[in-house]
């Protein structure tokens, strides 16, 4: 998080907006190429089913196809490399979480982030934003030995996929809608309101991303346990309390931090206090997402994300035109709140508050 803040100060509002826009494009394409392999690998690895070699084989074919297509369409090699290496990161982290090898996961993730910072800062000097994306992509290869080891030891059994295609396709739907959830706003804001506003908005979003680090870690911890039928209710409730405290602190401190550290991001000052509120409903959604995926009820996650997009896309256009950056921030908080409400109601009505 600190690195992305530093990068924001380094490249300015327009450059940061352009970077956000490129990452949104490649994020959606990577999700398309992943074919639902991430959540599928976590859930079935936790159930001691040897699914990684098969999902990797299928996904690498999809990624290679997508990488070639994006190169032809945009003539941008860095985006193509990102799509190819993302599959290694996605499945490498998934198998470690499924096996509950959290210590190894932590070591590799920290190593990947350190390598990413070094590569990005080096390559940016020569290739600007394309260097940032290329360095980011190359750092994913830290997880390549995990994939190689699993395939070498266990072999490839494509037949293992067939009886699990239903869950895999549902997971694919989740990946797609969640990718659109995280990236559609950037794709809309840039052409309608300009790269400068997008840069300010993206900086505020970085505060939200940092604020949701703990809830995301908790989800990565609870998903394999939810898949194994273990209760995590107390931990999830504590996470919501923690997120509420983070939101309060962010409302009070956020604007002062931006004014002090990022004086060129003037519009971000007015939206950080709104966007940080989204940490509370987002945490609730992550908790229920872990639960629904763990019991293989992925359709609820798909529906929740579609609801989010159905709220966010039109309100970005309407509120953004009427209120500018503040309207876009309100759009995000509204969409997150409605999504969390759907999860709560679905859990109560359809699952009977199942633990």
PDB file of C-alpha atoms in Angstrom, residues 94-295:
ATOM      1  CA  UNK A  94      -4.936 -20.657  -4.397  1.00  0.00           C
ATOM      2  CA  UNK A  95      -3.206 -23.982  -3.831  1.00  0.00           C
ATOM      3  CA  UNK A  96      -1.302 -22.695  -0.797  1.00  0.00           C
ATOM      4  CA  UNK A  97      -4.537 -21.435   0.768  1.00  0.00           C
ATOM      5  CA  UNK A  98      -6.312 -24.694  -0.051  1.00  0.00           C
ATOM      6  CA  UNK A  99      -3.510 -26.657   1.634  1.00  0.00           C
ATOM      7  CA  UNK A 100      -3.608 -24.194   4.568  1.00  0.00           C
ATOM      8  CA  UNK A 101       0.147 -23.563   4.159  1.00  0.00           C
ATOM      9  CA  UNK A 102      -0.195 -20.019   5.441  1.00  0.00           C
ATOM     10  CA  UNK A 103       3.431 -19.569   6.519  1.00  0.00           C
ATOM     11  CA  UNK A 104       4.708 -20.494   3.063  1.00  0.00           C
ATOM     12  CA  UNK A 105       2.009 -18.313   1.520  1.00  0.00           C
ATOM     13  CA  UNK A 106       3.163 -15.348   3.629  1.00  0.00           C
ATOM     14  CA  UNK A 107       6.823 -15.815   2.693  1.00  0.00           C
ATOM     15  CA  UNK A 108       6.075 -16.004  -1.030  1.00  0.00           C
ATOM     16  CA  UNK A 109       3.644 -13.079  -1.042  1.00  0.00           C
ATOM     17  CA  UNK A 110       6.099 -10.861   0.821  1.00  0.00           C
ATOM     18  CA  UNK A 111       8.872 -11.945  -1.562  1.00  0.00           C
ATOM     19  CA  UNK A 112       6.663 -11.192  -4.554  1.00  0.00           C
ATOM     20  CA  UNK A 113       5.858  -7.702  -3.265  1.00  0.00           C
ATOM     21  CA  UNK A 114       9.533  -6.894  -2.610  1.00  0.00           C
ATOM     22  CA  UNK A 115      10.513  -8.086  -6.087  1.00  0.00           C
ATOM     23  CA  UNK A 116       7.586  -6.144  -7.580  1.00  0.00           C
ATOM     24  CA  UNK A 117       8.711  -2.883  -5.974  1.00  0.00           C
ATOM     25  CA  UNK A 118      12.289  -3.359  -7.186  1.00  0.00           C
ATOM     26  CA  UNK A 119      11.247  -4.247 -10.737  1.00  0.00           C
ATOM     27  CA  UNK A 120       8.610  -1.528 -11.039  1.00  0.00           C
ATOM     28  CA  UNK A 121      10.885   1.258  -9.827  1.00  0.00           C
ATOM     29  CA  UNK A 122      13.648   0.063 -12.171  1.00  0.00           C
ATOM     30  CA  UNK A 123      11.499  -0.422 -15.266  1.00  0.00           C
ATOM     31  CA  UNK A 124       9.458   2.755 -14.766  1.00  0.00           C
ATOM     32  CA  UNK A 125      12.582   4.797 -15.449  1.00  0.00           C
ATOM     33  CA  UNK A 126      12.700   3.413 -18.997  1.00  0.00           C
ATOM     34  CA  UNK A 127       9.119   2.480 -19.920  1.00  0.00           C
ATOM     35  CA  UNK A 128       6.858   4.679 -17.763  1.00  0.00           C
ATOM     36  CA  UNK A 129       3.509   3.019 -16.962  1.00  0.00           C
ATOM     37  CA  UNK A 130       4.225   0.046 -19.223  1.00  0.00           C
ATOM     38  CA  UNK A 131       7.304  -0.591 -17.100  1.00  0.00           C
ATOM     39  CA  UNK A 132       5.111  -0.580 -13.984  1.00  0.00           C
ATOM     40  CA  UNK A 133       2.824  -3.237 -15.445  1.00  0.00           C
ATOM     41  CA  UNK A 134       5.738  -5.309 -16.793  1.00  0.00           C
ATOM     42  CA  UNK A 135       7.497  -5.307 -13.418  1.00  0.00           C
ATOM     43  CA  UNK A 136       4.251  -6.207 -11.675  1.00  0.00           C
ATOM     44  CA  UNK A 137       3.768  -9.110 -14.100  1.00  0.00           C
ATOM     45  CA  UNK A 138       7.280 -10.513 -13.737  1.00  0.00           C
ATOM     46  CA  UNK A 139       6.989 -10.598  -9.936  1.00  0.00           C
ATOM     47  CA  UNK A 140       4.183 -13.167 -10.230  1.00  0.00           C
ATOM     48  CA  UNK A 141       6.722 -15.774 -11.354  1.00  0.00           C
ATOM     49  CA  UNK A 142       7.760 -16.226  -7.715  1.00  0.00           C
ATOM     50  CA  UNK A 143       4.866 -18.704  -7.511  1.00  0.00           C
ATOM     51  CA  UNK A 144       5.980 -20.769 -10.530  1.00  0.00           C
ATOM     52  CA  UNK A 145       7.812 -23.423  -8.429  1.00  0.00           C
ATOM     53  CA  UNK A 146       4.569 -24.178  -6.569  1.00  0.00           C
ATOM     54  CA  UNK A 147       2.783 -24.952  -9.827  1.00  0.00           C
ATOM     55  CA  UNK A 148       5.719 -26.978 -11.182  1.00  0.00           C
ATOM     56  CA  UNK A 149       6.001 -29.051  -8.001  1.00  0.00           C
ATOM     57  CA  UNK A 150       2.290 -29.897  -7.882  1.00  0.00           C
ATOM     58  CA  UNK A 151       2.203 -30.967 -11.540  1.00  0.00           C
ATOM     59  CA  UNK A 152       5.432 -32.986 -11.287  1.00  0.00           C
ATOM     60  CA  UNK A 153       4.352 -34.862  -8.154  1.00  0.00           C
ATOM     61  CA  UNK A 154       0.666 -35.403  -8.864  1.00  0.00           C
ATOM     62  CA  UNK A 155       0.477 -35.392 -12.666  1.00  0.00           C
ATOM     63  CA  UNK A 156      -2.278 -33.998 -14.865  1.00  0.00           C
ATOM     64  CA  UNK A 157      -5.729 -35.592 -14.710  1.00  0.00           C
ATOM     65  CA  UNK A 158      -8.107 -33.627 -16.898  1.00  0.00           C
ATOM     66  CA  UNK A 159     -10.909 -36.087 -16.130  1.00  0.00           C
ATOM     67  CA  UNK A 160     -11.073 -34.688 -12.596  1.00  0.00           C
ATOM     68  CA  UNK A 161     -12.606 -31.493 -13.984  1.00  0.00           C
ATOM     69  CA  UNK A 162     -15.719 -33.021 -15.582  1.00  0.00           C
ATOM     70  CA  UNK A 163     -17.772 -33.798 -12.407  1.00  0.00           C
ATOM     71  CA  UNK A 164     -16.907 -30.365 -11.047  1.00  0.00           C
ATOM     72  CA  UNK A 165     -17.657 -28.270 -14.093  1.00  0.00           C
ATOM     73  CA  UNK A 166     -20.787 -26.800 -12.502  1.00  0.00           C
ATOM     74  CA  UNK A 167     -18.879 -25.282  -9.588  1.00  0.00           C
ATOM     75  CA  UNK A 168     -16.020 -24.232 -11.865  1.00  0.00           C
ATOM     76  CA  UNK A 169     -18.371 -22.377 -14.223  1.00  0.00           C
ATOM     77  CA  UNK A 170     -20.050 -20.704 -11.257  1.00  0.00           C
ATOM     78  CA  UNK A 171     -16.599 -19.725  -9.980  1.00  0.00           C
ATOM     79  CA  UNK A 172     -15.813 -18.390 -13.440  1.00  0.00           C
ATOM     80  CA  UNK A 173     -18.925 -16.263 -13.243  1.00  0.00           C
ATOM     81  CA  UNK A 174     -17.764 -14.999  -9.852  1.00  0.00           C
ATOM     82  CA  UNK A 175     -14.324 -14.128 -11.209  1.00  0.00           C
ATOM     83  CA  UNK A 176     -15.835 -12.251 -14.126  1.00  0.00           C
ATOM     84  CA  UNK A 177     -18.384 -10.253 -12.191  1.00  0.00           C
ATOM     85  CA  UNK A 178     -15.919  -9.483  -9.396  1.00  0.00           C
ATOM     86  CA  UNK A 179     -13.361  -8.367 -11.948  1.00  0.00           C
ATOM     87  CA  UNK A 180     -15.934  -6.069 -13.486  1.00  0.00           C
ATOM     88  CA  UNK A 181     -16.823  -4.998  -9.938  1.00  0.00           C
ATOM     89  CA  UNK A 182     -13.245  -3.908  -9.255  1.00  0.00           C
ATOM     90  CA  UNK A 183     -12.479  -2.387 -12.643  1.00  0.00           C
ATOM     91  CA  UNK A 184     -15.627  -1.100 -14.362  1.00  0.00           C
ATOM     92  CA  UNK A 185     -15.588   2.172 -12.455  1.00  0.00           C
ATOM     93  CA  UNK A 186     -12.138   3.015 -13.866  1.00  0.00           C
ATOM     94  CA  UNK A 187     -13.213   2.143 -17.403  1.00  0.00           C
ATOM     95  CA  UNK A 188     -16.197   4.505 -17.050  1.00  0.00           C
ATOM     96  CA  UNK A 189     -14.525   7.356 -15.171  1.00  0.00           C
ATOM     97  CA  UNK A 190     -11.552   7.774 -17.526  1.00  0.00           C
ATOM     98  CA  UNK A 191     -13.455   8.488 -20.780  1.00  0.00           C
ATOM     99  CA  UNK A 192     -16.322  10.404 -19.124  1.00  0.00           C
ATOM    100  CA  UNK A 193     -14.501  12.504 -16.537  1.00  0.00           C
ATOM    101  CA  UNK A 194     -10.824  12.422 -17.519  1.00  0.00           C
ATOM    102  CA  UNK A 195      -7.589  10.834 -16.301  1.00  0.00           C
ATOM    103  CA  UNK A 196      -6.960  13.517 -13.671  1.00  0.00           C
ATOM    104  CA  UNK A 197     -10.216  12.794 -11.845  1.00  0.00           C
ATOM    105  CA  UNK A 198      -9.551   9.067 -12.190  1.00  0.00           C
ATOM    106  CA  UNK A 199      -6.122   9.595 -10.617  1.00  0.00           C
ATOM    107  CA  UNK A 200      -7.712  11.316  -7.610  1.00  0.00           C
ATOM    108  CA  UNK A 201     -10.385   8.635  -7.354  1.00  0.00           C
ATOM    109  CA  UNK A 202      -7.832   5.838  -7.618  1.00  0.00           C
ATOM    110  CA  UNK A 203      -5.745   7.359  -4.830  1.00  0.00           C
ATOM    111  CA  UNK A 204      -8.805   7.405  -2.566  1.00  0.00           C
ATOM    112  CA  UNK A 205      -9.460   3.792  -3.564  1.00  0.00           C
ATOM    113  CA  UNK A 206      -5.937   2.913  -2.430  1.00  0.00           C
ATOM    114  CA  UNK A 207      -6.922   4.049   1.065  1.00  0.00           C
ATOM    115  CA  UNK A 208      -9.910   1.712   0.881  1.00  0.00           C
ATOM    116  CA  UNK A 209      -7.716  -1.151  -0.339  1.00  0.00           C
ATOM    117  CA  UNK A 210      -5.333  -0.649   2.579  1.00  0.00           C
ATOM    118  CA  UNK A 211      -8.302  -0.466   4.960  1.00  0.00           C
ATOM    119  CA  UNK A 212      -9.567  -3.848   3.708  1.00  0.00           C
ATOM    120  CA  UNK A 213      -6.231  -5.668   4.007  1.00  0.00           C
ATOM    121  CA  UNK A 214      -7.255  -7.384   7.251  1.00  0.00           C
ATOM    122  CA  UNK A 215     -10.762  -8.379   6.013  1.00  0.00           C
ATOM    123  CA  UNK A 216      -9.194  -9.870   2.857  1.00  0.00           C
ATOM    124  CA  UNK A 217      -6.648 -11.781   4.919  1.00  0.00           C
ATOM    125  CA  UNK A 218      -9.434 -13.090   7.123  1.00  0.00           C
ATOM    126  CA  UNK A 219     -11.356 -14.287   4.054  1.00  0.00           C
ATOM    127  CA  UNK A 220      -8.293 -16.108   2.741  1.00  0.00           C
ATOM    128  CA  UNK A 221      -8.035 -17.766   6.159  1.00  0.00           C
ATOM    129  CA  UNK A 222     -11.718 -18.626   6.570  1.00  0.00           C
ATOM    130  CA  UNK A 223     -12.536 -19.876   3.049  1.00  0.00           C
ATOM    131  CA  UNK A 224     -10.633 -23.181   3.378  1.00  0.00           C
ATOM    132  CA  UNK A 225     -12.188 -23.625   6.835  1.00  0.00           C
ATOM    133  CA  UNK A 226     -15.684 -22.832   5.623  1.00  0.00           C
ATOM    134  CA  UNK A 227     -15.060 -25.405   2.875  1.00  0.00           C
ATOM    135  CA  UNK A 228     -14.204 -27.948   5.574  1.00  0.00           C
ATOM    136  CA  UNK A 229     -17.288 -27.158   7.659  1.00  0.00           C
ATOM    137  CA  UNK A 230     -15.502 -25.235  10.423  1.00  0.00           C
ATOM    138  CA  UNK A 231     -17.238 -22.253  12.040  1.00  0.00           C
ATOM    139  CA  UNK A 232     -15.542 -18.865  11.876  1.00  0.00           C
ATOM    140  CA  UNK A 233     -18.371 -16.636  13.126  1.00  0.00           C
ATOM    141  CA  UNK A 234     -16.523 -15.033  16.046  1.00  0.00           C
ATOM    142  CA  UNK A 235     -13.545 -14.073  13.871  1.00  0.00           C
ATOM    143  CA  UNK A 236     -15.840 -12.629  11.187  1.00  0.00           C
ATOM    144  CA  UNK A 237     -17.727 -10.493  13.732  1.00  0.00           C
ATOM    145  CA  UNK A 238     -14.462  -9.160  15.137  1.00  0.00           C
ATOM    146  CA  UNK A 239     -13.399  -8.246  11.610  1.00  0.00           C
ATOM    147  CA  UNK A 240     -16.545  -6.146  11.125  1.00  0.00           C
ATOM    148  CA  UNK A 241     -15.865  -4.325  14.417  1.00  0.00           C
ATOM    149  CA  UNK A 242     -12.276  -3.702  13.316  1.00  0.00           C
ATOM    150  CA  UNK A 243     -13.452  -2.337   9.952  1.00  0.00           C
ATOM    151  CA  UNK A 244     -15.851   0.041  11.676  1.00  0.00           C
ATOM    152  CA  UNK A 245     -12.984   1.463  13.738  1.00  0.00           C
ATOM    153  CA  UNK A 246     -10.858   1.789  10.592  1.00  0.00           C
ATOM    154  CA  UNK A 247     -13.667   3.706   8.870  1.00  0.00           C
ATOM    155  CA  UNK A 248     -13.957   6.144  11.778  1.00  0.00           C
ATOM    156  CA  UNK A 249     -10.191   6.716  11.830  1.00  0.00           C
ATOM    157  CA  UNK A 250     -10.144   7.167   8.047  1.00  0.00           C
ATOM    158  CA  UNK A 251     -12.903   9.782   8.146  1.00  0.00           C
ATOM    159  CA  UNK A 252     -10.993  11.785  10.741  1.00  0.00           C
ATOM    160  CA  UNK A 253      -7.406  11.360   9.532  1.00  0.00           C
ATOM    161  CA  UNK A 254      -7.698  10.639   5.774  1.00  0.00           C
ATOM    162  CA  UNK A 255      -8.100  14.188   4.428  1.00  0.00           C
ATOM    163  CA  UNK A 256      -5.183  15.495   6.482  1.00  0.00           C
ATOM    164  CA  UNK A 257      -2.936  12.706   5.200  1.00  0.00           C
ATOM    165  CA  UNK A 258      -3.813  13.469   1.577  1.00  0.00           C
ATOM    166  CA  UNK A 259      -3.262  17.215   2.033  1.00  0.00           C
ATOM    167  CA  UNK A 260       0.099  16.548   3.644  1.00  0.00           C
ATOM    168  CA  UNK A 261       1.425  13.729   1.463  1.00  0.00           C
ATOM    169  CA  UNK A 262      -0.312  14.346  -1.879  1.00  0.00           C
ATOM    170  CA  UNK A 263      -0.952  18.090  -2.318  1.00  0.00           C
ATOM    171  CA  UNK A 264      -1.488  17.649  -6.081  1.00  0.00           C
ATOM    172  CA  UNK A 265      -4.452  15.320  -5.487  1.00  0.00           C
ATOM    173  CA  UNK A 266      -6.827  18.059  -4.385  1.00  0.00           C
ATOM    174  CA  UNK A 267     -10.059  16.300  -5.384  1.00  0.00           C
ATOM    175  CA  UNK A 268      -9.134  13.201  -3.369  1.00  0.00           C
ATOM    176  CA  UNK A 269      -9.450  15.203  -0.155  1.00  0.00           C
ATOM    177  CA  UNK A 270     -13.214  15.545  -0.584  1.00  0.00           C
ATOM    178  CA  UNK A 271     -13.889  11.903  -1.472  1.00  0.00           C
ATOM    179  CA  UNK A 272     -11.696   9.920   0.945  1.00  0.00           C
ATOM    180  CA  UNK A 273     -14.106  10.534   3.836  1.00  0.00           C
ATOM    181  CA  UNK A 274     -16.928   9.032   1.774  1.00  0.00           C
ATOM    182  CA  UNK A 275     -15.090   6.126   0.186  1.00  0.00           C
ATOM    183  CA  UNK A 276     -13.579   4.897   3.465  1.00  0.00           C
ATOM    184  CA  UNK A 277     -17.103   4.150   4.767  1.00  0.00           C
ATOM    185  CA  UNK A 278     -17.278   1.352   2.177  1.00  0.00           C
ATOM    186  CA  UNK A 279     -14.832  -0.706   4.262  1.00  0.00           C
ATOM    187  CA  UNK A 280     -17.725  -1.747   6.544  1.00  0.00           C
ATOM    188  CA  UNK A 281     -20.147  -3.200   3.953  1.00  0.00           C
ATOM    189  CA  UNK A 282     -17.208  -4.623   1.978  1.00  0.00           C
ATOM    190  CA  UNK A 283     -16.027  -6.534   5.053  1.00  0.00           C
ATOM    191  CA  UNK A 284     -19.520  -7.926   5.601  1.00  0.00           C
ATOM    192  CA  UNK A 285     -19.653  -9.024   1.958  1.00  0.00           C
ATOM    193  CA  UNK A 286     -16.256 -10.741   2.174  1.00  0.00           C
ATOM    194  CA  UNK A 287     -17.363 -12.661   5.260  1.00  0.00           C
ATOM    195  CA  UNK A 288     -20.510 -13.947   3.574  1.00  0.00           C
ATOM    196  CA  UNK A 289     -18.662 -14.601   0.325  1.00  0.00           C
ATOM    197  CA  UNK A 290     -16.346 -16.973   2.216  1.00  0.00           C
ATOM    198  CA  UNK A 291     -19.368 -18.727   3.707  1.00  0.00           C
ATOM    199  CA  UNK A 292     -21.316 -19.145   0.460  1.00  0.00           C
ATOM    200  CA  UNK A 293     -18.274 -20.320  -1.500  1.00  0.00           C
ATOM    201  CA  UNK A 294     -17.309 -22.706   1.280  1.00  0.00           C
ATOM    202  CA  UNK A 295     -20.662 -24.498   1.050  1.00  0.00           C
TER     203      UNK A 295
END
